[in-house]
mmCIF file of C-alpha atoms in Angstrom:
data_model
loop_
_atom_site.group_PDB
_atom_site.id
_atom_site.type_symbol
_atom_site.label_atom_id
_atom_site.label_comp_id
_atom_site.label_asym_id
_atom_site.label_seq_id
_atom_site.Cartn_x
_atom_site.Cartn_y
_atom_site.Cartn_z
ATOM 1 C CA UNK A 1 -14.556 -2.251 -0.704
ATOM 2 C CA UNK A 2 -15.810 1.143 0.342
ATOM 3 C CA UNK A 3 -17.641 3.556 -1.887
ATOM 4 C CA UNK A 4 -18.782 7.150 -1.528
ATOM 5 C CA UNK A 5 -21.438 8.585 -3.819
ATOM 6 C CA UNK A 6 -22.139 12.279 -4.246
ATOM 7 C CA UNK A 7 -24.973 12.596 -6.742
ATOM 8 C CA UNK A 8 -25.028 16.388 -7.077
ATOM 9 C CA UNK A 9 -22.344 17.629 -9.466
ATOM 10 C CA UNK A 10 -23.364 21.219 -8.738
ATOM 11 C CA UNK A 11 -25.577 23.134 -6.353
ATOM 12 C CA UNK A 12 -26.696 26.747 -6.316
ATOM 13 C CA UNK A 13 -27.838 28.629 -3.236
ATOM 14 C CA UNK A 14 -28.507 32.234 -2.368
ATOM 15 C CA UNK A 15 -26.543 33.935 0.308
ATOM 16 C CA UNK A 16 -27.968 33.447 3.835
ATOM 17 C CA UNK A 17 -29.973 30.377 2.821
ATOM 18 C CA UNK A 18 -29.266 26.859 4.053
ATOM 19 C CA UNK A 19 -28.074 24.144 1.666
ATOM 20 C CA UNK A 20 -27.747 20.364 1.938
ATOM 21 C CA UNK A 21 -25.044 18.451 0.078
ATOM 22 C CA UNK A 22 -25.800 14.766 -0.322
ATOM 23 C CA UNK A 23 -23.478 11.877 0.444
ATOM 24 C CA UNK A 24 -24.229 8.187 0.565
ATOM 25 C CA UNK A 25 -21.735 5.507 1.429
ATOM 26 C CA UNK A 26 -21.341 1.790 1.158
ATOM 27 C CA UNK A 27 -19.350 -0.396 3.496
ATOM 28 C CA UNK A 28 -19.760 -3.695 5.281
ATOM 29 C CA UNK A 29 -17.711 -2.498 8.227
ATOM 30 C CA UNK A 30 -19.543 -1.487 11.380
ATOM 31 C CA UNK A 31 -16.792 0.870 12.477
ATOM 32 C CA UNK A 32 -16.160 3.775 10.156
ATOM 33 C CA UNK A 33 -15.706 7.510 10.081
ATOM 34 C CA UNK A 34 -17.173 10.050 7.693
ATOM 35 C CA UNK A 35 -15.481 13.302 6.775
ATOM 36 C CA UNK A 36 -16.346 16.381 4.772
ATOM 37 C CA UNK A 37 -13.721 18.546 3.134
ATOM 38 C CA UNK A 38 -14.004 21.880 1.347
ATOM 39 C CA UNK A 39 -11.792 22.716 -1.601
ATOM 40 C CA UNK A 40 -11.918 26.365 -2.699
ATOM 41 C CA UNK A 41 -10.469 27.502 -5.985
ATOM 42 C CA UNK A 42 -7.086 27.902 -4.299
ATOM 43 C CA UNK A 43 -6.882 24.104 -4.233
ATOM 44 C CA UNK A 44 -6.304 23.358 -0.576
ATOM 45 C CA UNK A 45 -8.486 20.668 1.019
ATOM 46 C CA UNK A 46 -9.936 22.031 4.242
ATOM 47 C CA UNK A 47 -11.310 19.631 6.856
ATOM 48 C CA UNK A 48 -14.810 20.645 7.942
ATOM 49 C CA UNK A 49 -16.466 17.990 10.059
ATOM 50 C CA UNK A 50 -16.249 14.380 11.226
ATOM 51 C CA UNK A 51 -18.900 11.818 12.188
ATOM 52 C CA UNK A 52 -18.135 8.423 13.690
ATOM 53 C CA UNK A 53 -20.350 5.438 12.995
ATOM 54 C CA UNK A 54 -20.987 4.916 16.695
ATOM 55 C CA UNK A 55 -21.715 8.545 17.444
ATOM 56 C CA UNK A 56 -25.313 8.899 18.563
ATOM 57 C CA UNK A 57 -25.581 12.596 17.908
ATOM 58 C CA UNK A 58 -25.112 14.399 14.622
ATOM 59 C CA UNK A 59 -21.831 16.287 14.436
ATOM 60 C CA UNK A 60 -21.881 20.065 14.329
ATOM 61 C CA UNK A 61 -19.117 22.593 13.742
ATOM 62 C CA UNK A 62 -20.308 26.182 13.624
ATOM 63 C CA UNK A 63 -22.462 26.602 10.502
ATOM 64 C CA UNK A 64 -21.756 23.022 9.414
ATOM 65 C CA UNK A 65 -23.763 20.055 10.583
ATOM 66 C CA UNK A 66 -23.828 16.478 9.418
ATOM 67 C CA UNK A 67 -27.212 14.808 8.961
ATOM 68 C CA UNK A 68 -26.185 11.223 9.719
ATOM 69 C CA UNK A 69 -28.774 8.556 8.885
ATOM 70 C CA UNK A 70 -27.073 5.249 9.528
ATOM 71 C CA UNK A 71 -29.844 2.988 8.312
ATOM 72 C CA UNK A 72 -29.935 4.837 5.007
ATOM 73 C CA UNK A 73 -26.135 5.050 4.869
ATOM 74 C CA UNK A 74 -26.251 8.756 4.259
ATOM 75 C CA UNK A 75 -24.116 11.543 5.693
ATOM 76 C CA UNK A 76 -25.378 14.788 4.241
ATOM 77 C CA UNK A 77 -23.628 18.081 4.966
ATOM 78 C CA UNK A 78 -25.861 20.978 5.929
ATOM 79 C CA UNK A 79 -24.501 24.487 5.661
ATOM 80 C CA UNK A 80 -26.657 27.054 7.388
ATOM 81 C CA UNK A 81 -26.718 30.743 6.463
ATOM 82 C CA UNK A 82 -24.575 30.351 3.336
ATOM 83 C CA UNK A 83 -21.879 32.920 2.687
ATOM 84 C CA UNK A 84 -20.171 33.909 -0.562
ATOM 85 C CA UNK A 85 -16.979 32.358 0.786
ATOM 86 C CA UNK A 86 -18.703 28.979 0.921
ATOM 87 C CA UNK A 87 -18.464 28.720 -2.861
ATOM 88 C CA UNK A 88 -16.164 25.752 -3.360
ATOM 89 C CA UNK A 89 -15.977 22.057 -4.149
ATOM 90 C CA UNK A 90 -17.112 19.811 -1.310
ATOM 91 C CA UNK A 91 -15.921 16.245 -0.873
ATOM 92 C CA UNK A 92 -17.366 13.516 1.318
ATOM 93 C CA UNK A 93 -14.919 10.841 2.472
ATOM 94 C CA UNK A 94 -14.918 7.680 4.569
ATOM 95 C CA UNK A 95 -12.433 5.614 6.472
ATOM 96 C CA UNK A 96 -13.154 2.212 8.002
ATOM 97 C CA UNK A 97 -11.805 0.184 10.863
ATOM 98 C CA UNK A 98 -10.134 0.858 14.170
ATOM 99 C CA UNK A 99 -6.796 -0.838 13.700
ATOM 100 C CA UNK A 100 -4.390 -1.171 10.875
ATOM 101 C CA UNK A 101 -4.217 1.094 7.919
ATOM 102 C CA UNK A 102 -7.218 1.894 5.773
ATOM 103 C CA UNK A 103 -7.472 4.400 2.978
ATOM 104 C CA UNK A 104 -9.575 7.525 3.045
ATOM 105 C CA UNK A 105 -12.056 7.012 0.217
ATOM 106 C CA UNK A 106 -13.392 10.173 -1.424
ATOM 107 C CA UNK A 107 -16.504 10.888 -3.444
ATOM 108 C CA UNK A 108 -16.323 12.823 -6.695
ATOM 109 C CA UNK A 109 -17.425 16.048 -5.067
ATOM 110 C CA UNK A 110 -20.167 18.662 -5.348
ATOM 111 C CA UNK A 111 -19.511 22.182 -6.590
ATOM 112 C CA UNK A 112 -21.413 24.738 -4.516
ATOM 113 C CA UNK A 113 -21.991 28.240 -5.830
ATOM 114 C CA UNK A 114 -23.365 30.875 -3.490
ATOM 115 C CA UNK A 115 -24.923 33.908 -5.151
ATOM 116 C CA UNK A 116 -25.522 37.346 -3.592
ATOM 117 C CA UNK B 1 2.840 28.066 10.331
ATOM 118 C CA UNK B 2 1.398 24.958 11.911
ATOM 119 C CA UNK B 3 -0.161 23.423 8.798
ATOM 120 C CA UNK B 4 1.102 21.122 6.070
ATOM 121 C CA UNK B 5 3.333 22.922 3.614
ATOM 122 C CA UNK B 6 4.235 21.952 0.074
ATOM 123 C CA UNK B 7 6.740 23.277 -2.397
ATOM 124 C CA UNK B 8 6.833 24.420 -5.057
ATOM 125 C CA UNK B 9 3.290 25.710 -5.353
ATOM 126 C CA UNK B 10 3.543 25.590 -9.134
ATOM 127 C CA UNK B 11 5.905 23.670 -11.369
ATOM 128 C CA UNK B 12 6.070 23.822 -15.146
ATOM 129 C CA UNK B 13 8.379 21.335 -16.785
ATOM 130 C CA UNK B 14 9.115 19.858 -20.156
ATOM 131 C CA UNK B 15 8.180 16.334 -21.083
ATOM 132 C CA UNK B 16 10.944 13.924 -20.153
ATOM 133 C CA UNK B 17 12.360 15.961 -17.300
ATOM 134 C CA UNK B 18 12.428 14.780 -13.681
ATOM 135 C CA UNK B 19 10.612 16.727 -10.958
ATOM 136 C CA UNK B 20 10.693 16.650 -7.174
ATOM 137 C CA UNK B 21 7.755 17.712 -5.039
ATOM 138 C CA UNK B 22 8.228 18.376 -1.364
ATOM 139 C CA UNK B 23 5.886 18.021 1.604
ATOM 140 C CA UNK B 24 6.466 19.172 5.161
ATOM 141 C CA UNK B 25 3.827 17.666 7.485
ATOM 142 C CA UNK B 26 2.355 18.998 10.681
ATOM 143 C CA UNK B 27 4.822 18.585 13.522
ATOM 144 C CA UNK B 28 4.140 15.402 15.477
ATOM 145 C CA UNK B 29 2.168 13.706 12.711
ATOM 146 C CA UNK B 30 3.588 10.264 12.051
ATOM 147 C CA UNK B 31 1.504 9.541 8.970
ATOM 148 C CA UNK B 32 1.918 11.236 5.606
ATOM 149 C CA UNK B 33 -0.072 10.754 2.406
ATOM 150 C CA UNK B 34 0.283 11.730 -1.239
ATOM 151 C CA UNK B 35 -2.689 12.185 -3.548
ATOM 152 C CA UNK B 36 -3.104 13.304 -7.127
ATOM 153 C CA UNK B 37 -6.017 15.341 -8.430
ATOM 154 C CA UNK B 38 -6.428 15.763 -12.167
ATOM 155 C CA UNK B 39 -8.453 18.669 -13.524
ATOM 156 C CA UNK B 40 -12.073 18.453 -12.378
ATOM 157 C CA UNK B 41 -11.548 15.031 -10.850
ATOM 158 C CA UNK B 42 -11.597 13.554 -7.386
ATOM 159 C CA UNK B 43 -8.579 12.514 -5.400
ATOM 160 C CA UNK B 44 -6.418 9.584 -6.441
ATOM 161 C CA UNK B 45 -4.450 8.022 -3.587
ATOM 162 C CA UNK B 46 -0.791 7.449 -4.392
ATOM 163 C CA UNK B 47 1.146 6.368 -1.306
ATOM 164 C CA UNK B 48 1.299 6.723 2.448
ATOM 165 C CA UNK B 49 4.084 6.702 5.012
ATOM 166 C CA UNK B 50 4.021 5.553 8.593
ATOM 167 C CA UNK B 51 7.196 7.042 9.950
ATOM 168 C CA UNK B 52 9.777 6.604 7.216
ATOM 169 C CA UNK B 53 8.349 3.430 5.761
ATOM 170 C CA UNK B 54 5.843 3.112 2.940
ATOM 171 C CA UNK B 55 4.034 -0.206 3.441
ATOM 172 C CA UNK B 56 1.865 0.115 0.352
ATOM 173 C CA UNK B 57 3.156 1.555 -2.906
ATOM 174 C CA UNK B 58 0.488 0.032 -5.113
ATOM 175 C CA UNK B 59 -1.197 3.386 -5.709
ATOM 176 C CA UNK B 60 1.769 4.811 -7.566
ATOM 177 C CA UNK B 61 0.746 5.075 -11.248
ATOM 178 C CA UNK B 62 3.994 3.733 -12.687
ATOM 179 C CA UNK B 63 7.599 2.988 -11.841
ATOM 180 C CA UNK B 64 8.444 6.546 -12.860
ATOM 181 C CA UNK B 65 6.936 7.625 -9.544
ATOM 182 C CA UNK B 66 8.791 7.215 -6.268
ATOM 183 C CA UNK B 67 8.590 8.755 -2.831
ATOM 184 C CA UNK B 68 10.677 8.856 0.266
ATOM 185 C CA UNK B 69 10.444 10.279 3.727
ATOM 186 C CA UNK B 70 13.343 11.037 6.000
ATOM 187 C CA UNK B 71 13.528 11.680 9.720
ATOM 188 C CA UNK B 72 9.846 10.952 10.028
ATOM 189 C CA UNK B 73 9.169 14.393 8.659
ATOM 190 C CA UNK B 74 9.714 15.799 5.169
ATOM 191 C CA UNK B 75 8.679 13.713 2.185
ATOM 192 C CA UNK B 76 9.677 14.003 -1.455
ATOM 193 C CA UNK B 77 7.642 12.695 -4.376
ATOM 194 C CA UNK B 78 9.790 12.234 -7.473
ATOM 195 C CA UNK B 79 8.468 11.819 -10.976
ATOM 196 C CA UNK B 80 11.026 10.727 -13.527
ATOM 197 C CA UNK B 81 10.748 11.292 -17.279
ATOM 198 C CA UNK B 82 7.536 13.280 -16.873
ATOM 199 C CA UNK B 83 4.708 12.782 -19.321
ATOM 200 C CA UNK B 84 1.844 15.133 -20.166
ATOM 201 C CA UNK B 85 -0.611 12.871 -18.358
ATOM 202 C CA UNK B 86 1.312 13.566 -15.142
ATOM 203 C CA UNK B 87 -0.076 17.115 -15.191
ATOM 204 C CA UNK B 88 -2.208 17.449 -12.074
ATOM 205 C CA UNK B 89 -2.312 18.904 -8.596
ATOM 206 C CA UNK B 90 -0.336 16.807 -6.150
ATOM 207 C CA UNK B 91 -1.692 17.027 -2.624
ATOM 208 C CA UNK B 92 0.045 15.973 0.533
ATOM 209 C CA UNK B 93 -1.718 15.282 3.823
ATOM 210 C CA UNK B 94 -0.615 14.283 7.284
ATOM 211 C CA UNK B 95 -2.319 12.774 10.301
ATOM 212 C CA UNK B 96 -1.442 11.748 13.801
ATOM 213 C CA UNK B 97 -1.430 8.075 12.882
ATOM 214 C CA UNK B 98 -2.606 5.790 10.091
ATOM 215 C CA UNK B 99 -5.085 3.682 11.993
ATOM 216 C CA UNK B 100 -8.430 4.503 13.466
ATOM 217 C CA UNK B 101 -11.597 5.624 11.806
ATOM 218 C CA UNK B 102 -11.398 9.071 13.422
ATOM 219 C CA UNK B 103 -7.860 9.871 12.345
ATOM 220 C CA UNK B 104 -8.228 13.118 10.411
ATOM 221 C CA UNK B 105 -5.984 13.952 7.490
ATOM 222 C CA UNK B 106 -4.945 17.579 7.096
ATOM 223 C CA UNK B 107 -3.945 18.695 3.639
ATOM 224 C CA UNK B 108 -1.368 21.051 2.270
ATOM 225 C CA UNK B 109 -2.045 23.632 -0.460
ATOM 226 C CA UNK B 110 -0.824 21.313 -3.214
ATOM 227 C CA UNK B 111 1.675 21.546 -6.034
ATOM 228 C CA UNK B 112 0.254 22.235 -9.483
ATOM 229 C CA UNK B 113 2.391 20.361 -11.998
ATOM 230 C CA UNK B 114 2.183 21.194 -15.682
ATOM 231 C CA UNK B 115 4.091 19.086 -18.161
ATOM 232 C CA UNK B 116 4.488 20.737 -21.554
#
């Protein structure tokens, strides 16, 4: 079974500062993918970034980067230069395997509040 | 628009009534997923479709819940004899396929269901 753990229920950051949201995962599969989603107060889940287990480089998408440490089974999201619009719930998720169906397993989320 | 759409955005109903929630996936996506998110909670997987078939219905909370998909496109989630514990946001997602660790799910805005 797969498990995602997000240990920070809430995080506070000042505008323009960088923030790291923690995510650790547990799986016995060697092939897996890690995803981060943002959920603002409007409710929609917005895909941010993806990291594959075989990817040698950390994924980056604009101000988002994923600090992937395979040996530690961690996939932390780094948001650089925080903006007020970054205030939202952030979910880490994982999917395993290359063939056949597998569920997307979500963590419980971290609420990020960005202050002026 | 090119994203996943859901209707209605909000639904208030009385206990015991039936409700239908609709999801229109991204064009070309063969896979479709339903999730439920209760207030302040993470995502609970309900069911997925590959084409028009739903291979795994074990995530549905009870036999009052059913879902169908027609034409490989629109899906309807039906809740019969609604109960107050059914109150939640129901999220739909779609992806290109159901296999592969990199297959990204894209979510709709959700339907907020309130059962009085």
